Every structure is written in structure tokens, then in C-alpha cells.
PDB file of C-alpha atoms in Angstrom:
ATOM      1  CA  MET A  27      -5.170   4.605 -17.781  1.00  0.00           C
ATOM      2  CA  LYS A  28      -5.281   0.896 -18.421  1.00  0.00           C
ATOM      3  CA  ARG A  29      -2.076  -0.932 -19.247  1.00  0.00           C
ATOM      4  CA  LEU A  30      -1.611  -1.868 -22.875  1.00  0.00           C
ATOM      5  CA  LEU A  31      -2.739  -5.406 -23.557  1.00  0.00           C
ATOM      6  CA  ALA A  32       0.035  -7.912 -23.195  1.00  0.00           C
ATOM      7  CA  LEU A  33       2.812  -5.449 -23.885  1.00  0.00           C
ATOM      8  CA  SER A  34       5.331  -8.235 -23.508  1.00  0.00           C
ATOM      9  CA  ILE A  35       3.626 -10.172 -26.311  1.00  0.00           C
ATOM     10  CA  VAL A  36       3.879  -7.191 -28.629  1.00  0.00           C
ATOM     11  CA  LEU A  37       7.563  -6.679 -27.775  1.00  0.00           C
ATOM     12  CA  ALA A  38       8.311 -10.336 -28.386  1.00  0.00           C
ATOM     13  CA  VAL A  39       6.666 -10.168 -31.812  1.00  0.00           C
ATOM     14  CA  VAL A  40       8.595  -7.009 -32.698  1.00  0.00           C
ATOM     15  CA  LEU A  41      11.918  -8.584 -31.708  1.00  0.00           C
ATOM     16  CA  VAL A  42      11.261 -11.695 -33.767  1.00  0.00           C
ATOM     17  CA  ALA A  43      10.253  -9.612 -36.771  1.00  0.00           C
ATOM     18  CA  ALA A  44      13.393  -7.510 -36.452  1.00  0.00           C
ATOM     19  CA  GLY A  45      15.584 -10.586 -36.525  1.00  0.00           C
ATOM     20  CA  CYS A  46      13.871 -12.345 -39.419  1.00  0.00           C
ATOM     21  CA  GLY A  47      12.707  -9.523 -41.709  1.00  0.00           C
ATOM     22  CA  PRO A  48      14.432  -8.074 -44.777  1.00  0.00           C
ATOM     23  CA  ALA A  49      17.339  -5.690 -44.388  1.00  0.00           C
ATOM     24  CA  ALA A  50      15.552  -2.839 -46.156  1.00  0.00           C
ATOM     25  CA  PRO A  51      13.001  -1.039 -43.973  1.00  0.00           C
ATOM     26  CA  THR A  52       9.399  -1.738 -44.897  1.00  0.00           C
ATOM     27  CA  ALA A  53       6.110  -0.430 -43.612  1.00  0.00           C
ATOM     28  CA  ALA A  54       4.768  -2.753 -40.925  1.00  0.00           C
ATOM     29  CA  PRO A  55       1.072  -3.630 -41.095  1.00  0.00           C
ATOM     30  CA  GLU A  56      -1.015  -2.648 -38.107  1.00  0.00           C
ATOM     31  CA  ALA A  57      -1.487  -5.498 -35.648  1.00  0.00           C
ATOM     32  CA  GLU A  58      -5.022  -6.787 -35.496  1.00  0.00           C
ATOM     33  CA  ALA A  59      -6.563  -6.287 -32.070  1.00  0.00           C
ATOM     34  CA  ARG A  60      -7.404  -9.552 -30.328  1.00  0.00           C
ATOM     35  CA  THR A  61      -9.100 -10.284 -27.041  1.00  0.00           C
ATOM     36  CA  ILE A  62      -7.252 -12.594 -24.681  1.00  0.00           C
ATOM     37  CA  ARG A  63      -9.686 -14.742 -22.762  1.00  0.00           C
ATOM     38  CA  LEU A  64      -8.702 -16.283 -19.414  1.00  0.00           C
ATOM     39  CA  GLY A  65     -10.528 -18.629 -17.081  1.00  0.00           C
ATOM     40  CA  MET A  66     -10.308 -18.224 -13.290  1.00  0.00           C
ATOM     41  CA  VAL A  67     -11.569 -21.627 -12.197  1.00  0.00           C
ATOM     42  CA  ASN A  68     -12.240 -21.978  -8.458  1.00  0.00           C
ATOM     43  CA  PHE A  69     -12.971 -25.205  -6.617  1.00  0.00           C
ATOM     44  CA  SER A  70     -14.617 -23.075  -3.933  1.00  0.00           C
ATOM     45  CA  LEU A  71     -15.276 -19.440  -3.112  1.00  0.00           C
ATOM     46  CA  CYS A  72     -16.547 -20.404   0.317  1.00  0.00           C
ATOM     47  CA  CYS A  73     -14.439 -18.070   2.382  1.00  0.00           C
ATOM     48  CA  PRO A  74     -12.426 -14.836   2.335  1.00  0.00           C
ATOM     49  CA  TYR A  75      -9.107 -16.551   1.570  1.00  0.00           C
ATOM     50  CA  PHE A  76     -10.260 -17.964  -1.776  1.00  0.00           C
ATOM     51  CA  ILE A  77     -12.479 -14.973  -2.557  1.00  0.00           C
ATOM     52  CA  GLY A  78      -9.487 -12.688  -2.060  1.00  0.00           C
ATOM     53  CA  MET A  79      -7.344 -14.762  -4.414  1.00  0.00           C
ATOM     54  CA  SER A  80      -9.936 -14.759  -7.188  1.00  0.00           C
ATOM     55  CA  GLN A  81     -10.638 -11.063  -6.681  1.00  0.00           C
ATOM     56  CA  ALA A  82      -6.924 -10.253  -6.955  1.00  0.00           C
ATOM     57  CA  VAL A  83      -6.829 -11.920 -10.387  1.00  0.00           C
ATOM     58  CA  GLU A  84      -9.925  -9.961 -11.398  1.00  0.00           C
ATOM     59  CA  GLU A  85      -8.408  -6.663 -10.243  1.00  0.00           C
ATOM     60  CA  GLU A  86      -5.175  -7.281 -12.163  1.00  0.00           C
ATOM     61  CA  GLU A  87      -7.141  -8.166 -15.303  1.00  0.00           C
ATOM     62  CA  ALA A  88      -9.040  -4.874 -15.024  1.00  0.00           C
ATOM     63  CA  PHE A  89      -5.795  -2.942 -15.624  1.00  0.00           C
ATOM     64  CA  TYR A  90      -5.567  -4.305 -19.158  1.00  0.00           C
ATOM     65  CA  ASP A  91      -7.484  -3.546 -22.329  1.00  0.00           C
ATOM     66  CA  GLY A  92      -8.562  -6.520 -24.374  1.00  0.00           C
ATOM     67  CA  ILE A  93      -8.644  -9.216 -21.700  1.00  0.00           C
ATOM     68  CA  GLU A  94     -11.801 -11.083 -20.794  1.00  0.00           C
ATOM     69  CA  LEU A  95     -11.882 -13.061 -17.535  1.00  0.00           C
ATOM     70  CA  LEU A  96     -14.338 -15.900 -16.964  1.00  0.00           C
ATOM     71  CA  ILE A  97     -14.754 -16.736 -13.249  1.00  0.00           C
ATOM     72  CA  THR A  98     -16.324 -19.970 -12.022  1.00  0.00           C
ATOM     73  CA  ASP A  99     -17.117 -21.473  -8.613  1.00  0.00           C
ATOM     74  CA  ALA A 100     -17.521 -25.247  -8.259  1.00  0.00           C
ATOM     75  CA  ASP A 101     -18.872 -24.827  -4.718  1.00  0.00           C
ATOM     76  CA  GLY A 102     -16.603 -27.597  -3.432  1.00  0.00           C
ATOM     77  CA  ASP A 103     -17.820 -30.166  -5.983  1.00  0.00           C
ATOM     78  CA  ALA A 104     -15.024 -32.004  -7.834  1.00  0.00           C
ATOM     79  CA  GLU A 105     -17.305 -33.054 -10.694  1.00  0.00           C
ATOM     80  CA  LYS A 106     -18.475 -29.488 -11.172  1.00  0.00           C
ATOM     81  CA  LEU A 107     -14.857 -28.321 -11.218  1.00  0.00           C
ATOM     82  CA  THR A 108     -14.223 -30.580 -14.205  1.00  0.00           C
ATOM     83  CA  SER A 109     -17.439 -29.349 -15.814  1.00  0.00           C
ATOM     84  CA  ASP A 110     -16.400 -25.730 -15.217  1.00  0.00           C
ATOM     85  CA  VAL A 111     -13.035 -26.382 -16.864  1.00  0.00           C
ATOM     86  CA  GLU A 112     -14.758 -27.947 -19.869  1.00  0.00           C
ATOM     87  CA  ASP A 113     -17.146 -24.989 -20.077  1.00  0.00           C
ATOM     88  CA  VAL A 114     -14.407 -22.354 -20.156  1.00  0.00           C
ATOM     89  CA  LEU A 115     -12.393 -24.423 -22.633  1.00  0.00           C
ATOM     90  CA  ALA A 116     -15.465 -24.498 -24.884  1.00  0.00           C
ATOM     91  CA  GLN A 117     -15.340 -20.691 -24.819  1.00  0.00           C
ATOM     92  CA  ASN A 118     -11.837 -20.805 -26.313  1.00  0.00           C
ATOM     93  CA  VAL A 119      -9.872 -19.469 -23.372  1.00  0.00           C
ATOM     94  CA  ASP A 120      -6.174 -18.828 -23.904  1.00  0.00           C
ATOM     95  CA  GLY A 121      -5.229 -19.916 -20.389  1.00  0.00           C
ATOM     96  CA  ILE A 122      -6.663 -21.123 -17.082  1.00  0.00           C
ATOM     97  CA  ILE A 123      -5.763 -20.099 -13.531  1.00  0.00           C
ATOM     98  CA  LEU A 124      -6.861 -22.947 -11.271  1.00  0.00           C
ATOM     99  CA  SER A 125      -7.555 -22.653  -7.539  1.00  0.00           C
ATOM    100  CA  GLY A 126      -7.962 -26.139  -6.064  1.00  0.00           C
ATOM    101  CA  ALA A 127      -8.733 -24.987  -2.493  1.00  0.00           C
ATOM    102  CA  TRP A 128      -8.692 -28.143  -0.336  1.00  0.00           C
ATOM    103  CA  LEU A 129      -8.971 -30.562  -3.270  1.00  0.00           C
ATOM    104  CA  GLU A 130      -5.994 -32.932  -3.478  1.00  0.00           C
ATOM    105  CA  ALA A 131      -6.335 -34.013  -7.118  1.00  0.00           C
ATOM    106  CA  ALA A 132      -8.436 -33.181 -10.171  1.00  0.00           C
ATOM    107  CA  PRO A 133      -7.405 -35.618 -12.917  1.00  0.00           C
ATOM    108  CA  GLY A 134     -10.471 -34.965 -15.062  1.00  0.00           C
ATOM    109  CA  ALA A 135      -9.939 -31.215 -15.073  1.00  0.00           C
ATOM    110  CA  LEU A 136      -6.199 -31.439 -15.770  1.00  0.00           C
ATOM    111  CA  ASP A 137      -6.706 -34.020 -18.522  1.00  0.00           C
ATOM    112  CA  ALA A 138      -9.218 -31.741 -20.246  1.00  0.00           C
ATOM    113  CA  ILE A 139      -6.799 -28.817 -20.077  1.00  0.00           C
ATOM    114  CA  LYS A 140      -3.961 -30.954 -21.440  1.00  0.00           C
ATOM    115  CA  LYS A 141      -6.061 -32.177 -24.367  1.00  0.00           C
ATOM    116  CA  ALA A 142      -7.002 -28.601 -25.205  1.00  0.00           C
ATOM    117  CA  GLY A 143      -3.350 -27.570 -25.220  1.00  0.00           C
ATOM    118  CA  VAL A 144      -4.067 -24.609 -22.959  1.00  0.00           C
ATOM    119  CA  PRO A 145      -1.607 -23.425 -20.282  1.00  0.00           C
ATOM    120  CA  VAL A 146      -2.705 -23.746 -16.658  1.00  0.00           C
ATOM    121  CA  VAL A 147      -1.310 -21.866 -13.668  1.00  0.00           C
ATOM    122  CA  MET A 148      -2.235 -23.387 -10.306  1.00  0.00           C
ATOM    123  CA  VAL A 149      -2.527 -21.172  -7.246  1.00  0.00           C
ATOM    124  CA  ASP A 150      -1.953 -22.050  -3.588  1.00  0.00           C
ATOM    125  CA  ARG A 151      -2.501 -25.803  -3.844  1.00  0.00           C
ATOM    126  CA  LEU A 152      -0.444 -27.899  -6.241  1.00  0.00           C
ATOM    127  CA  LEU A 153      -2.829 -30.652  -7.284  1.00  0.00           C
ATOM    128  CA  LYS A 154      -1.428 -34.180  -7.284  1.00  0.00           C
ATOM    129  CA  GLY A 155      -0.997 -35.910 -10.623  1.00  0.00           C
ATOM    130  CA  GLY A 156      -1.529 -34.437 -14.055  1.00  0.00           C
ATOM    131  CA  GLU A 157       0.527 -31.927 -15.995  1.00  0.00           C
ATOM    132  CA  TYR A 158       0.613 -28.195 -15.359  1.00  0.00           C
ATOM    133  CA  THR A 159       2.384 -25.168 -16.749  1.00  0.00           C
ATOM    134  CA  SER A 160       3.170 -23.308 -13.554  1.00  0.00           C
ATOM    135  CA  TRP A 161       2.334 -23.101  -9.839  1.00  0.00           C
ATOM    136  CA  VAL A 162       2.475 -20.134  -7.467  1.00  0.00           C
ATOM    137  CA  GLY A 163       2.079 -20.558  -3.722  1.00  0.00           C
ATOM    138  CA  PRO A 164       3.662 -20.815  -0.262  1.00  0.00           C
ATOM    139  CA  ASN A 165       6.009 -23.319   1.366  1.00  0.00           C
ATOM    140  CA  ASN A 166       3.576 -24.604   3.983  1.00  0.00           C
ATOM    141  CA  TYR A 167       6.151 -26.828   5.673  1.00  0.00           C
ATOM    142  CA  GLN A 168       8.462 -23.869   6.234  1.00  0.00           C
ATOM    143  CA  ILE A 169       5.576 -21.820   7.623  1.00  0.00           C
ATOM    144  CA  GLY A 170       5.044 -24.574  10.194  1.00  0.00           C
ATOM    145  CA  VAL A 171       8.757 -24.590  11.004  1.00  0.00           C
ATOM    146  CA  GLN A 172       8.637 -20.847  11.709  1.00  0.00           C
ATOM    147  CA  ASP A 173       5.666 -21.183  14.049  1.00  0.00           C
ATOM    148  CA  GLY A 174       7.317 -24.119  15.777  1.00  0.00           C
ATOM    149  CA  GLN A 175      10.533 -22.210  16.350  1.00  0.00           C
ATOM    150  CA  TYR A 176       8.606 -19.288  17.817  1.00  0.00           C
ATOM    151  CA  ILE A 177       6.800 -21.624  20.219  1.00  0.00           C
ATOM    152  CA  VAL A 178      10.029 -23.324  21.331  1.00  0.00           C
ATOM    153  CA  ASP A 179      11.818 -20.018  21.839  1.00  0.00           C
ATOM    154  CA  ARG A 180       8.980 -18.434  23.776  1.00  0.00           C
ATOM    155  CA  LEU A 181       8.437 -21.465  26.020  1.00  0.00           C
ATOM    156  CA  GLY A 182      12.133 -22.104  26.510  1.00  0.00           C
ATOM    157  CA  GLY A 183      11.756 -25.640  25.195  1.00  0.00           C
ATOM    158  CA  GLU A 184       9.382 -26.725  27.983  1.00  0.00           C
ATOM    159  CA  GLY A 185       5.610 -26.951  28.195  1.00  0.00           C
ATOM    160  CA  PHE A 186       2.397 -28.409  26.813  1.00  0.00           C
ATOM    161  CA  ILE A 187       0.724 -27.290  23.576  1.00  0.00           C
ATOM    162  CA  ILE A 188      -2.381 -28.149  21.570  1.00  0.00           C
ATOM    163  CA  ASP A 189      -2.442 -28.681  17.792  1.00  0.00           C
ATOM    164  CA  LEU A 190      -5.719 -27.869  15.998  1.00  0.00           C
ATOM    165  CA  ARG A 191      -5.864 -29.385  12.505  1.00  0.00           C
ATOM    166  CA  GLY A 192      -8.141 -28.432   9.627  1.00  0.00           C
ATOM    167  CA  GLY A 193      -8.564 -31.840   8.041  1.00  0.00           C
ATOM    168  CA  PRO A 194      -9.260 -34.156   6.422  1.00  0.00           C
ATOM    169  CA  ALA A 195      -6.445 -36.532   7.364  1.00  0.00           C
ATOM    170  CA  ASP A 196      -4.888 -36.519   3.875  1.00  0.00           C
ATOM    171  CA  ASN A 197      -4.942 -32.738   3.434  1.00  0.00           C
ATOM    172  CA  SER A 198      -1.394 -32.096   2.250  1.00  0.00           C
ATOM    173  CA  ILE A 199      -1.376 -28.405   3.183  1.00  0.00           C
ATOM    174  CA  GLY A 200      -2.446 -29.122   6.753  1.00  0.00           C
ATOM    175  CA  LEU A 201      -0.001 -32.012   7.020  1.00  0.00           C
ATOM    176  CA  ASP A 202       2.862 -29.819   5.821  1.00  0.00           C
ATOM    177  CA  ARG A 203       2.049 -27.117   8.353  1.00  0.00           C
ATOM    178  CA  THR A 204       1.742 -29.479  11.310  1.00  0.00           C
ATOM    179  CA  ASN A 205       4.765 -31.548  10.290  1.00  0.00           C
ATOM    180  CA  GLY A 206       6.844 -28.398   9.907  1.00  0.00           C
ATOM    181  CA  MET A 207       5.874 -27.295  13.404  1.00  0.00           C
ATOM    182  CA  LEU A 208       6.557 -30.754  14.847  1.00  0.00           C
ATOM    183  CA  SER A 209       9.991 -30.946  13.185  1.00  0.00           C
ATOM    184  CA  VAL A 210      11.123 -28.209  15.569  1.00  0.00           C
ATOM    185  CA  VAL A 211       8.957 -28.743  18.646  1.00  0.00           C
ATOM    186  CA  GLU A 212       9.681 -32.477  18.900  1.00  0.00           C
ATOM    187  CA  GLN A 213      13.375 -31.688  19.361  1.00  0.00           C
ATOM    188  CA  SER A 214      12.507 -29.916  22.619  1.00  0.00           C
ATOM    189  CA  ASN A 215      10.839 -31.051  25.839  1.00  0.00           C
ATOM    190  CA  ILE A 216       7.497 -29.607  24.769  1.00  0.00           C
ATOM    191  CA  GLN A 217       4.603 -32.075  24.720  1.00  0.00           C
ATOM    192  CA  VAL A 218       2.180 -31.792  21.793  1.00  0.00           C
ATOM    193  CA  GLU A 219      -1.417 -33.001  21.998  1.00  0.00           C
ATOM    194  CA  MET A 220      -3.400 -33.088  18.762  1.00  0.00           C
ATOM    195  CA  ALA A 221      -7.123 -32.492  19.010  1.00  0.00           C
ATOM    196  CA  PRO A 222      -8.726 -35.822  18.019  1.00  0.00           C
ATOM    197  CA  ASP A 223     -11.139 -34.257  15.533  1.00  0.00           C
ATOM    198  CA  PHE A 224     -10.716 -31.733  12.720  1.00  0.00           C
ATOM    199  CA  GLY A 225     -11.831 -28.112  12.786  1.00  0.00           C
ATOM    200  CA  GLY A 226     -12.769 -27.847   9.125  1.00  0.00           C
ATOM    201  CA  TRP A 227     -10.583 -24.727   8.762  1.00  0.00           C
ATOM    202  CA  SER A 228     -13.360 -22.577  10.256  1.00  0.00           C
ATOM    203  CA  SER A 229     -13.699 -20.324  13.280  1.00  0.00           C
ATOM    204  CA  ASP A 230     -16.631 -22.376  14.545  1.00  0.00           C
ATOM    205  CA  GLY A 231     -14.599 -25.554  14.166  1.00  0.00           C
ATOM    206  CA  GLY A 232     -11.689 -24.079  16.094  1.00  0.00           C
ATOM    207  CA  PHE A 233     -14.035 -22.907  18.843  1.00  0.00           C
ATOM    208  CA  THR A 234     -15.554 -26.376  19.284  1.00  0.00           C
ATOM    209  CA  LEU A 235     -12.200 -28.177  19.291  1.00  0.00           C
ATOM    210  CA  MET A 236     -10.736 -25.743  21.799  1.00  0.00           C
ATOM    211  CA  GLU A 237     -13.720 -26.062  24.121  1.00  0.00           C
ATOM    212  CA  ASP A 238     -13.070 -29.810  24.276  1.00  0.00           C
ATOM    213  CA  MET A 239      -9.342 -29.339  24.900  1.00  0.00           C
ATOM    214  CA  LEU A 240      -9.975 -26.787  27.649  1.00  0.00           C
ATOM    215  CA  ALA A 241     -12.340 -29.171  29.392  1.00  0.00           C
ATOM    216  CA  LYS A 242      -9.772 -31.963  29.174  1.00  0.00           C
ATOM    217  CA  TYR A 243      -6.574 -30.158  30.225  1.00  0.00           C
ATOM    218  CA  ASP A 244      -6.054 -27.927  33.253  1.00  0.00           C
ATOM    219  CA  LYS A 245      -2.824 -26.365  31.982  1.00  0.00           C
ATOM    220  CA  ILE A 246      -2.067 -25.405  28.378  1.00  0.00           C
ATOM    221  CA  ASP A 247       0.878 -23.217  27.405  1.00  0.00           C
ATOM    222  CA  ALA A 248       0.229 -22.593  23.712  1.00  0.00           C
ATOM    223  CA  VAL A 249      -2.044 -23.482  20.807  1.00  0.00           C
ATOM    224  CA  PHE A 250      -0.915 -24.077  17.222  1.00  0.00           C
ATOM    225  CA  CYS A 251      -3.589 -23.950  14.521  1.00  0.00           C
ATOM    226  CA  GLU A 252      -3.202 -24.896  10.874  1.00  0.00           C
ATOM    227  CA  ASN A 253      -4.950 -21.663   9.905  1.00  0.00           C
ATOM    228  CA  ASP A 254      -5.939 -18.360  11.460  1.00  0.00           C
ATOM    229  CA  SER A 255      -9.683 -18.916  11.221  1.00  0.00           C
ATOM    230  CA  MET A 256      -9.523 -21.882  13.596  1.00  0.00           C
ATOM    231  CA  CYS A 257      -7.168 -19.947  15.860  1.00  0.00           C
ATOM    232  CA  LEU A 258      -9.620 -17.052  16.085  1.00  0.00           C
ATOM    233  CA  GLY A 259     -12.349 -19.475  17.128  1.00  0.00           C
ATOM    234  CA  ALA A 260     -10.029 -21.129  19.639  1.00  0.00           C
ATOM    235  CA  GLN A 261      -9.132 -17.739  21.065  1.00  0.00           C
ATOM    236  CA  LYS A 262     -12.817 -17.024  21.702  1.00  0.00           C
ATOM    237  CA  ALA A 263     -13.242 -20.353  23.514  1.00  0.00           C
ATOM    238  CA  ILE A 264     -10.179 -19.595  25.646  1.00  0.00           C
ATOM    239  CA  GLU A 265     -11.532 -16.143  26.469  1.00  0.00           C
ATOM    240  CA  ASP A 266     -14.953 -17.550  27.387  1.00  0.00           C
ATOM    241  CA  ALA A 267     -13.231 -19.991  29.745  1.00  0.00           C
ATOM    242  CA  GLY A 268     -11.347 -17.145  31.435  1.00  0.00           C
ATOM    243  CA  ARG A 269      -7.965 -18.632  30.516  1.00  0.00           C
ATOM    244  CA  SER A 270      -6.558 -16.030  28.103  1.00  0.00           C
ATOM    245  CA  ASP A 271      -3.579 -15.239  30.345  1.00  0.00           C
ATOM    246  CA  GLU A 272      -2.596 -18.906  30.504  1.00  0.00           C
ATOM    247  CA  MET A 273      -1.636 -19.513  26.877  1.00  0.00           C
ATOM    248  CA  PHE A 274      -0.760 -17.905  23.541  1.00  0.00           C
ATOM    249  CA  LEU A 275      -1.822 -18.838  20.013  1.00  0.00           C
ATOM    250  CA  CYS A 276       0.063 -19.244  16.732  1.00  0.00           C
ATOM    251  CA  GLY A 277      -1.756 -19.538  13.415  1.00  0.00           C
ATOM    252  CA  VAL A 278      -1.091 -19.551   9.686  1.00  0.00           C
ATOM    253  CA  ASP A 279      -2.222 -17.373   6.757  1.00  0.00           C
ATOM    254  CA  GLY A 280      -1.945 -13.773   7.938  1.00  0.00           C
ATOM    255  CA  GLU A 281      -5.707 -13.231   7.951  1.00  0.00           C
ATOM    256  CA  LYS A 282      -6.636  -9.592   8.556  1.00  0.00           C
ATOM    257  CA  ALA A 283      -8.552 -10.388  11.761  1.00  0.00           C
ATOM    258  CA  ALA A 284      -5.523 -12.275  13.084  1.00  0.00           C
ATOM    259  CA  LEU A 285      -3.206  -9.362  12.337  1.00  0.00           C
ATOM    260  CA  GLU A 286      -5.599  -6.995  14.091  1.00  0.00           C
ATOM    261  CA  ASN A 287      -5.527  -9.349  17.056  1.00  0.00           C
ATOM    262  CA  ILE A 288      -1.734  -9.394  17.128  1.00  0.00           C
ATOM    263  CA  MET A 289      -1.746  -5.582  17.095  1.00  0.00           C
ATOM    264  CA  THR A 290      -4.107  -5.395  20.065  1.00  0.00           C
ATOM    265  CA  GLU A 291      -2.392  -4.633  23.356  1.00  0.00           C
ATOM    266  CA  GLY A 292      -2.587  -7.568  25.749  1.00  0.00           C
ATOM    267  CA  SER A 293      -3.700 -10.030  23.066  1.00  0.00           C
ATOM    268  CA  ASN A 294      -2.641 -13.657  23.418  1.00  0.00           C
ATOM    269  CA  TYR A 295      -2.571 -14.054  19.616  1.00  0.00           C
ATOM    270  CA  ALA A 296       1.201 -14.184  19.265  1.00  0.00           C
ATOM    271  CA  CYS A 297       2.109 -15.021  15.678  1.00  0.00           C
ATOM    272  CA  THR A 298       1.014 -16.188  12.262  1.00  0.00           C
ATOM    273  CA  GLY A 299       2.794 -17.260   9.084  1.00  0.00           C
ATOM    274  CA  LEU A 300       2.004 -15.111   6.057  1.00  0.00           C
ATOM    275  CA  ASN A 301       0.154 -16.871   3.237  1.00  0.00           C
ATOM    276  CA  ASN A 302      -1.168 -13.924   1.277  1.00  0.00           C
ATOM    277  CA  SER A 303      -3.963 -14.966  -1.082  1.00  0.00           C
ATOM    278  CA  ASP A 304      -4.037 -11.506  -2.668  1.00  0.00           C
ATOM    279  CA  GLN A 305      -0.325 -11.729  -3.476  1.00  0.00           C
ATOM    280  CA  ILE A 306      -0.734 -15.258  -4.830  1.00  0.00           C
ATOM    281  CA  GLY A 307      -3.594 -14.237  -7.128  1.00  0.00           C
ATOM    282  CA  ARG A 308      -1.742 -11.246  -8.561  1.00  0.00           C
ATOM    283  CA  ALA A 309       1.458 -13.226  -9.078  1.00  0.00           C
ATOM    284  CA  ALA A 310      -0.493 -15.978 -10.845  1.00  0.00           C
ATOM    285  CA  PHE A 311      -2.100 -13.505 -13.250  1.00  0.00           C
ATOM    286  CA  HIS A 312       1.270 -12.075 -14.249  1.00  0.00           C
ATOM    287  CA  ARG A 313       2.737 -15.556 -14.537  1.00  0.00           C
ATOM    288  CA  MET A 314      -0.030 -16.412 -16.992  1.00  0.00           C
ATOM    289  CA  MET A 315       0.693 -13.247 -18.986  1.00  0.00           C
ATOM    290  CA  ALA A 316       4.367 -14.199 -19.150  1.00  0.00           C
ATOM    291  CA  VAL A 317       3.476 -17.703 -20.338  1.00  0.00           C
ATOM    292  CA  LEU A 318       1.191 -16.322 -23.052  1.00  0.00           C
ATOM    293  CA  ALA A 319       3.996 -13.972 -24.115  1.00  0.00           C
ATOM    294  CA  GLY A 320       6.215 -16.993 -24.675  1.00  0.00           C
ATOM    295  CA  LEU A 321       8.656 -15.941 -21.987  1.00  0.00           C
ATOM    296  CA  GLU A 322      10.601 -18.430 -19.898  1.00  0.00           C
ATOM    297  CA  ALA A 323       9.084 -18.827 -16.450  1.00  0.00           C
ATOM    298  CA  PRO A 324       9.875 -21.258 -13.628  1.00  0.00           C
ATOM    299  CA  GLN A 325       7.377 -24.052 -13.254  1.00  0.00           C
ATOM    300  CA  ASP A 326       7.146 -23.646  -9.467  1.00  0.00           C
ATOM    301  CA  THR A 327       7.364 -20.343  -7.605  1.00  0.00           C
ATOM    302  CA  VAL A 328       7.378 -20.223  -3.801  1.00  0.00           C
ATOM    303  CA  LEU A 329       6.289 -16.839  -2.473  1.00  0.00           C
ATOM    304  CA  PRO A 330       7.766 -15.354   0.729  1.00  0.00           C
ATOM    305  CA  SER A 331       5.922 -16.355   3.917  1.00  0.00           C
ATOM    306  CA  PRO A 332       7.524 -14.454   6.801  1.00  0.00           C
ATOM    307  CA  LEU A 333       6.568 -15.027  10.418  1.00  0.00           C
ATOM    308  CA  ILE A 334       4.387 -12.151  11.629  1.00  0.00           C
ATOM    309  CA  THR A 335       4.553 -11.018  15.256  1.00  0.00           C
ATOM    310  CA  ILE A 336       4.003  -7.751  17.070  1.00  0.00           C
ATOM    311  CA  ASP A 337       7.467  -6.716  15.841  1.00  0.00           C
ATOM    312  CA  ASN A 338       6.509  -6.574  12.152  1.00  0.00           C
ATOM    313  CA  VAL A 339       2.715  -6.827  11.956  1.00  0.00           C
ATOM    314  CA  TYR A 340       2.243  -3.235  10.772  1.00  0.00           C
ATOM    315  CA  GLN A 341       4.392  -3.954   7.711  1.00  0.00           C
ATOM    316  CA  HIS A 342       1.925  -6.599   6.558  1.00  0.00           C
ATOM    317  CA  TYR A 343      -1.422  -5.189   7.656  1.00  0.00           C
ATOM    318  CA  ASN A 344      -3.790  -3.880   4.977  1.00  0.00           C
ATOM    319  CA  PRO A 345      -7.086  -2.562   6.363  1.00  0.00           C
ATOM    320  CA  ASP A 346      -8.684  -2.856   2.912  1.00  0.00           C
ATOM    321  CA  SER A 347      -7.764  -6.517   2.436  1.00  0.00           C
ATOM    322  CA  VAL A 348     -10.608  -8.926   1.672  1.00  0.00           C
ATOM    323  CA  PHE A 349      -8.822 -11.622   3.673  1.00  0.00           C
TER     324      PHE A 349
END
């Protein structure tokens, strides 16, 4: 059975009426049914991480009667993102959930939302500039710190590691992850070499970067990647070079393929920091429902991002996960 539409909204209305109405009991008129319309505006649905986040919102919406969800995909085009926002606003949405992916700022989109007086909940990336109602996502710096501490502990504070970055240079999420890792590793005697190019957050990009690093360095103790996709590509390059026993890998995101790798006996995929797009999407939907109910909600919510290793991987693995 579907959940009743915005039960919290109904309860809030009942409580207000109880406090303001006449002392003598009167027959209450039946509430008129109304459809709540939400926009799930995506900068990109290029890959499983963002698909999983959008799908989680869609699945939560499906539990409710009387909610209509409009989903858009700007295909990585900032101008189209603004156009998509304007389009859903023209359809009189009550709220917008905004996934900025790797976009750093979207002033046009946020200005349009502000002018319309519609609440906006950002997911994963907190866009720079502009006003917003709420944000739900991870602490990427702390995720990097966790990976860095694992590397230092496992290497005993000595060694040589490679850092594979997603890019571009001003990507705040990537910078937070690498800087978090460096904040710990640079206090040890471990040397860090950053790959000179960016891997574009993809498996193919990680493979290419790692091939270059393997050709350049005869001894590597560990590899840190700003996301799991690049780490999975790097792992393949390491395997092809016959050097899997030489080094271990640490990624970020908790991608299903990475967790399966960690579970595999003899794997050199050692750890990842959880950044669950499914959890983020579901939390954002319920945050929007709370906002529409008029309830007090924190503007920023950081979701838990535990370090995942062989010791706890089974607690976080979901074989049915999109990501």
C-alpha cells in the first residue's frame, strides 16, 4: 500500500486548526486532494552514481499517492540545466531536487528558482553562490582523511604512493578528497606523486593514468584514487602489468564493483570511503517533504561516510544496487 500523501502536511494543518478554531466542536470539511509536483533536475545522468541518485528519488516518490515527479537530464550542459529548471518551474512544481554532478556553480538556475519562490534541495554537490533551502551529501574531506589514515597505518608511515585525480583542477569534490588524504599522509614519511593528468572520473581514465605511472616508476606501494571508477581502471592496468602483489588501492564512493573487489580473496583493492548515492537521493526526497510540510530542517546535512574494508564490507554491500 502506498503511503498517504504528505502525512506530515496533513498533521501540521490539523494541529494548527486545533489551536486556532472555536472551542465548540464543528464538522471539518473534507480536504481537497491536491497533487504535489516535484522536479528532479540532473546536470548529468552519465554514469551509475548519478543514475542511482535520481532513481532513489523516483523510488521514494512511488510510495506516495498524489505526487508527480518530473525528471530531467542536462547531459552535462550548464545552459540546458538552467533551461530544464525554467521548464519545470513553468509546470508549477512545488519543489526542486537539484543534482549538480561535477558542475561548480549554476547561478542562472538558482536565480530562477529563487525568483519563483520554490524550495530547492541540493544533493551531493553544494553549488557555489546562490541561495538554497537545503543540501544533503557527504563530507568529502573527511573521506579523504580516512583513506589517508588507512594508507599510513598499512604502510607504517613509509613508502611511495600515486594519487589519481578526477579533474578538472577546480573540482571542489576532488580537491577535498585529495587534500583530506594529504593532510594525513604528508605528516608521515610517505612520498606522494600526483599523476600529471586527470582521469575524468572514469575507469578508462584511471587505466590510462595508471599505465603511465607504472611505466615511470619501478616501485609503487599504494594508489589513492578520488573515486572508485578510476581505481577499478587502475587496478586493471596494474594487473595487466603483472604488479598486483606490489601495491594496494584505496578509492572513494563505495561503488558496488569496488565492494565486490574488496570481498574477493587476494584482491589488492583495500578500501573505499562510502558515498552512497542511493542514500543521498532518498534522504533528499524526505528532506523536501519535510520542507513542504513546513517543518524545521537543517540547511546542511552531512551523511555518514564510513571507511569500508574487508572487515565491514558485507555490512554495506547491496547486490541490487544500481551503483
